[in-house]
Coordinates of C-alpha atoms in Angstrom, one line a residue:
X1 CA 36.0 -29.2 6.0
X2 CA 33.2 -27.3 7.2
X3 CA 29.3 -28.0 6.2
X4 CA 26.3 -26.3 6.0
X5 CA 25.1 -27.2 9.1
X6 CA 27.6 -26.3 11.3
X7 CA 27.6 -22.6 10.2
X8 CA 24.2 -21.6 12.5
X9 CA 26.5 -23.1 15.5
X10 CA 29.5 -21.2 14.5
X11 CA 28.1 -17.8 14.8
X12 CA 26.5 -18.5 18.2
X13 CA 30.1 -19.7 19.6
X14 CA 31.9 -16.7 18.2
X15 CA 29.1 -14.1 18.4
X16 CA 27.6 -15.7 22.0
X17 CA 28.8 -12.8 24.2
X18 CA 28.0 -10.0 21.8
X19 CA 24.4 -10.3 20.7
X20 CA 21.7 -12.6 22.0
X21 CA 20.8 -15.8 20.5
X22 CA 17.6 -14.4 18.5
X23 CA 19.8 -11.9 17.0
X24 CA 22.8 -14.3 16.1
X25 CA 20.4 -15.9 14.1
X26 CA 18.9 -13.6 12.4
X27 CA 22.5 -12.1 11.3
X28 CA 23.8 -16.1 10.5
X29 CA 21.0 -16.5 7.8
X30 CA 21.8 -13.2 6.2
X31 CA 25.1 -13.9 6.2
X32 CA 24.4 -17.6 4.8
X33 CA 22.3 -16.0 2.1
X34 CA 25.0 -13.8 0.8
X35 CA 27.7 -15.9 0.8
X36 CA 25.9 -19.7 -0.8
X37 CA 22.6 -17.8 -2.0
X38 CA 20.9 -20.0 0.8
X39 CA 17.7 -19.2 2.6
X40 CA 16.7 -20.8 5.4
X41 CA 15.0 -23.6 3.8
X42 CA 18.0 -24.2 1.6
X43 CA 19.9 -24.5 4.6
X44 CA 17.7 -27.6 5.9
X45 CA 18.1 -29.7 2.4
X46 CA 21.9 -28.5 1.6
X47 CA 23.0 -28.9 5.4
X48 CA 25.2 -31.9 4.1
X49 CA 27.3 -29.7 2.0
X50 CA 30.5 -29.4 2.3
X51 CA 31.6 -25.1 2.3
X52 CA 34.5 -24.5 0.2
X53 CA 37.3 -22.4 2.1
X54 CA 37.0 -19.3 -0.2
X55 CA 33.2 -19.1 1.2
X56 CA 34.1 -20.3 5.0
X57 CA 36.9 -17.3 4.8
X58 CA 34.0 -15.1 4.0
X59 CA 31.7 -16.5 6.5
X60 CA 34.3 -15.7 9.0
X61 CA 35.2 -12.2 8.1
X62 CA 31.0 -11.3 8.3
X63 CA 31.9 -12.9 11.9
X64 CA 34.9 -10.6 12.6
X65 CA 33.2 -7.3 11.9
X66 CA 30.3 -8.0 13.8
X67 CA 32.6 -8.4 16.4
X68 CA 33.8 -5.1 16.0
X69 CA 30.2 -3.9 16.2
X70 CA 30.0 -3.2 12.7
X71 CA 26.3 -3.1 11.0
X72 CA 25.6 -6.1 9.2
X73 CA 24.2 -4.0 6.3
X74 CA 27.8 -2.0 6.1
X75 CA 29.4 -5.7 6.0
X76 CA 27.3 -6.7 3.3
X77 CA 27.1 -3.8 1.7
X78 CA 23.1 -4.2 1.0
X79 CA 19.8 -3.8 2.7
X80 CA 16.0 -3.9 2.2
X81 CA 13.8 -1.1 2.2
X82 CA 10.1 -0.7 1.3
X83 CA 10.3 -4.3 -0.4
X84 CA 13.4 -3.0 -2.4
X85 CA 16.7 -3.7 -2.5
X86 CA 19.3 -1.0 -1.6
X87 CA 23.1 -1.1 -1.8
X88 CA 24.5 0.7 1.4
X89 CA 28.0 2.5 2.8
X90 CA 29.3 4.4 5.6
X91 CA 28.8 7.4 3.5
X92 CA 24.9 7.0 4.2
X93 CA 22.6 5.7 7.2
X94 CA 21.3 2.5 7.3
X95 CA 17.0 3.1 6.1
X96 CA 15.0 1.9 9.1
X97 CA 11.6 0.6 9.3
X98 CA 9.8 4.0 10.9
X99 CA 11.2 5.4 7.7
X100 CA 9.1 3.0 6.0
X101 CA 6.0 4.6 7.4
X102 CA 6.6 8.0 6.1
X103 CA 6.7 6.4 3.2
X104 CA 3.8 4.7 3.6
X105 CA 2.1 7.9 4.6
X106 CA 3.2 9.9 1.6
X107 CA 1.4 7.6 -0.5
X108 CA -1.9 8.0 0.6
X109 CA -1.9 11.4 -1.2
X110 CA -2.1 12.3 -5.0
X111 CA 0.7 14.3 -6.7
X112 CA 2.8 15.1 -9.2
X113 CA 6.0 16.4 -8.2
X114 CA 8.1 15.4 -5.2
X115 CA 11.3 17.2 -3.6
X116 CA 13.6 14.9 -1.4
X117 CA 16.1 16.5 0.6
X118 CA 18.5 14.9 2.4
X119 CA 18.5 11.6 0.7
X120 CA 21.2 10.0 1.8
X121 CA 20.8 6.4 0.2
X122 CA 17.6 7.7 -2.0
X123 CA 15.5 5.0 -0.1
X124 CA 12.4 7.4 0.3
X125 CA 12.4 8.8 -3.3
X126 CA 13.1 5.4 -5.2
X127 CA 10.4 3.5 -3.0
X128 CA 8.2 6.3 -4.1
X129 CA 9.1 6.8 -7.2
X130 CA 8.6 2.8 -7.4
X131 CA 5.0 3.2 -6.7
X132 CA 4.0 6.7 -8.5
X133 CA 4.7 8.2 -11.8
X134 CA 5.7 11.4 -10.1
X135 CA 8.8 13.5 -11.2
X136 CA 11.4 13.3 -8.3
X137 CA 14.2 15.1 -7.5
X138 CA 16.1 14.4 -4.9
X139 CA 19.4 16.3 -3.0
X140 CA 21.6 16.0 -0.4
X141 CA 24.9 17.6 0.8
X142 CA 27.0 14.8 0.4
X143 CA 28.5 14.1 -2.7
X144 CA 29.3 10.5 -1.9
X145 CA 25.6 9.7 -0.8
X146 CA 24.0 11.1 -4.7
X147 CA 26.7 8.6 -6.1
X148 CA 25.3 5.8 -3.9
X149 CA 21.9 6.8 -4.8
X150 CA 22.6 7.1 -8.1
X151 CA 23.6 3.2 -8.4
X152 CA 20.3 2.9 -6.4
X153 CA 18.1 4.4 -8.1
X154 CA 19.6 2.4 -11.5
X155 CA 19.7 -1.1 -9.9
X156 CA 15.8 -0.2 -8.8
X157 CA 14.6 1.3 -12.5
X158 CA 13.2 4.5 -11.2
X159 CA 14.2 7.6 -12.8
X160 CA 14.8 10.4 -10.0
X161 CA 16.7 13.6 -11.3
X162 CA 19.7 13.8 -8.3
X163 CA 21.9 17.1 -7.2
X164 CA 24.4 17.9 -4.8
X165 CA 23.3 20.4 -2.4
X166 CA 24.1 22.1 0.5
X167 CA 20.3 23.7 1.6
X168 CA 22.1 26.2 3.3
X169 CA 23.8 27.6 0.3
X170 CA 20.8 27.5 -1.9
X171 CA 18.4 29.8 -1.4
X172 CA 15.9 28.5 -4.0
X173 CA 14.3 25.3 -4.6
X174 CA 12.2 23.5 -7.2
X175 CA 8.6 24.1 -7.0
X176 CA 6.8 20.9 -6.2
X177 CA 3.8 19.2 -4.9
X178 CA 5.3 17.6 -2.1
X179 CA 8.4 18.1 0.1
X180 CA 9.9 15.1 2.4
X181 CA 12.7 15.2 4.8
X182 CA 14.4 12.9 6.8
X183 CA 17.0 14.8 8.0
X184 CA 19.9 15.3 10.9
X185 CA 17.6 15.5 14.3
X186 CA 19.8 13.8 16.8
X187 CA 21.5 15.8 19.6
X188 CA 24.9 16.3 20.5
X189 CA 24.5 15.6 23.8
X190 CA 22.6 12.4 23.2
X191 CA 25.4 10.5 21.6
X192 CA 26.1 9.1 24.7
X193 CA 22.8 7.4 24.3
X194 CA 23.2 5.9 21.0
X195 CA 24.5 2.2 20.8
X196 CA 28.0 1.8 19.9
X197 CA 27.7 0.3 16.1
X198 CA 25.4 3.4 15.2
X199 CA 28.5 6.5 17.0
X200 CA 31.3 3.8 15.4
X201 CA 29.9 3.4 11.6
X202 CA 26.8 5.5 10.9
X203 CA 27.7 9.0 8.8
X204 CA 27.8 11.9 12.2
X205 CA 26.9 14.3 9.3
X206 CA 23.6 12.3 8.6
X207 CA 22.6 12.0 12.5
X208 CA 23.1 15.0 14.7
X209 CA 22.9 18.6 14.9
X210 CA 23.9 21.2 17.7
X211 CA 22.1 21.0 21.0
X212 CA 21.0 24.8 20.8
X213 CA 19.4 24.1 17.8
X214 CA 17.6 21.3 17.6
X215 CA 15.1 22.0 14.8
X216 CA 18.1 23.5 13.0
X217 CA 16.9 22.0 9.6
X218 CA 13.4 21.8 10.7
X219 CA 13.6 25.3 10.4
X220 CA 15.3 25.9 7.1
X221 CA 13.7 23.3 4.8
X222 CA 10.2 25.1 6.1
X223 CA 11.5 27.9 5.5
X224 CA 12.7 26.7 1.5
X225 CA 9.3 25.4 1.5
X226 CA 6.8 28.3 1.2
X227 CA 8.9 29.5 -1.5
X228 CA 8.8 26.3 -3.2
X229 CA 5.4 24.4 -2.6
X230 CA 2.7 24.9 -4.9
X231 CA -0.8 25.6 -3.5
X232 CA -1.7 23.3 -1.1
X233 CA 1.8 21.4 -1.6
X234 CA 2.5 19.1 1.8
X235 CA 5.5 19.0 3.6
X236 CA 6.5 15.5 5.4
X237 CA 9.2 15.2 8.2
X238 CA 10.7 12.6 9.8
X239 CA 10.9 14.4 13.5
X240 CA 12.8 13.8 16.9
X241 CA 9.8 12.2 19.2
X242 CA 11.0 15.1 21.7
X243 CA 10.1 17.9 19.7
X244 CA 7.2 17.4 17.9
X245 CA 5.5 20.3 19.1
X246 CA 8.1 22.4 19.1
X247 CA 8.1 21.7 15.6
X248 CA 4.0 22.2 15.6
X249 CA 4.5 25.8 16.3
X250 CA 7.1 26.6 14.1
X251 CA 5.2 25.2 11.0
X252 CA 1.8 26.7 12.6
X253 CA 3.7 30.6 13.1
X254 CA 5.4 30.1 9.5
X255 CA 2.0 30.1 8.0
X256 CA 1.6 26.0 7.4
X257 CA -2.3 24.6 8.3
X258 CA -3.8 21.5 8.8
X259 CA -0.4 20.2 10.8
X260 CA -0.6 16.1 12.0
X261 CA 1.8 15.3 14.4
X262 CA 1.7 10.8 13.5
X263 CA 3.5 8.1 15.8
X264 CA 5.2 5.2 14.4
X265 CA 4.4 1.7 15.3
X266 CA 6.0 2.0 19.1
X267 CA 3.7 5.0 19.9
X268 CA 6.3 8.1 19.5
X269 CA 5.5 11.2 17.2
X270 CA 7.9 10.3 14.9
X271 CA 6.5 12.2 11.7
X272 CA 4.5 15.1 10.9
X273 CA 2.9 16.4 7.8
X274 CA 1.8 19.9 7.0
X275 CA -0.2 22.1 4.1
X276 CA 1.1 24.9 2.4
X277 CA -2.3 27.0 1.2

């Protein structure tokens, strides 16, 4: 029979030669946390404990996949985002932290209504909608990511009004305050680039777009946008840290002012925000 304590030690012998220690850590105490409801503390004054075989099997399947270089967040099914919790499948990317900050960013300002496009999981309109009163909407082409966000949005207690929608179809949108994006930006070409678990698990359809056209949506949801924005409505991207001013001058020649390319915490222009007058 297995205990507490010996579970830390198991994932470094299994995992030793896939990940480095730091990270086998890090992935053991999630892992111990969603199988016994442990945290790491709990670990120190259960470690006598003696792990019944229906929770070892479990602790060894979460083993298995990460061999496989499956996500722990796919595994478990569940992430955190913007102090929230968020329930998470294939069907949608996994949130990541510079997402956070364009969050963070949209907050600063005051408004009313806000238009999410792209959504995926919902992360950015529930974590708004968590800290505003503003009327959200929020759409994406997949119809499989709205039913994920759906259960999100529920399990959070925001209200956000969610649609199916292909932005390429529709030629109208709601008129709104404020439009965010975070939407498919990587290249083809660079999938050769990307680490394995992100090309094996990670929703293609969410990531990239074709190499000729790299601000392919960039270009759309601006265009959508001065239809849709009221007077002095903002429009927020998430960006590719390569094109940022490519995507400058497209929002400066469409007619948008007061443009601010922003860098995430590592230093690259990874957003931008821009007025609608």
């Amino acid at each position: 029979m297995e205990r507490v304590s010996k579970i830390i030690p198991y994932f470094k012998k299994e995992l030793s030669s896939f990940v480095n220690e730091r990270e086998i850590t890090s992935l053991a105490y999630l892992s111990i946390e969603h199988v016994l409801g442990y945290n790491r503390s709990d670990c120190i004054v259960n470690s006598d404990e003696i792990i019944s075989v229906f929770d070892f099997n479990k602790i060894k399947y979460i083993i298995e996949e990460l061999k496989k270089l499956k996500p722990i967040q796919y595994i478990l099914g569940k992430t955190e985002f913007y102090g929230l919790k968020f329930k998470i499948n294939q069907h949608v990317l996994i949130p990541r932290p510079e997402t956070e900050e364009l969050v963070e960013w949209i907050l600063k300002d005051k408004f009313n209504t806000l238009l999410d496009i792209a959504t995926g999981s919902g992360c950015i309109a529930i974590s708004i909608g968590s800290c505003t009163s503003a009327k959200i909407t929020a759409i994406d082409l997949s119809e499989r990511a709205i039913m994920l966000a759906k259960r999100n949005a529920k399990s959070n207690k925001v209200e956000i009004n969610f649609k199916n929608q292909d932005i390429f179809q529709n030629s109208k949108l709601p008129k709104v305050d404020v439009i965010v994006s975070n939407p498919p930006y990587v290249l083809e070409k660079e999938k050769k680039y990307i680490k394995d678990n992100v090309i094996m698990y990670e929703p293609h359809l969410a990531l990239f777009v074709p190499d000729d056209t790299p601000l392919l949506f960039y270009d759309r949801i601006s265009r959508l946008a001065t239809e849709s924005l009221n007077p002095n409505g903002k429009l927020f991207f998430e960006i590719h840290e390569k094109y940022g001013k490519q995507l400058y001058l497209l929002l400066h020649n469409r007619g948008f002012v007061d443009i601010e390319l922003k860098k995430d915490i590592n230093s690259k222009d990874r957003m931008i925000k821009a007025i609608w007058k």
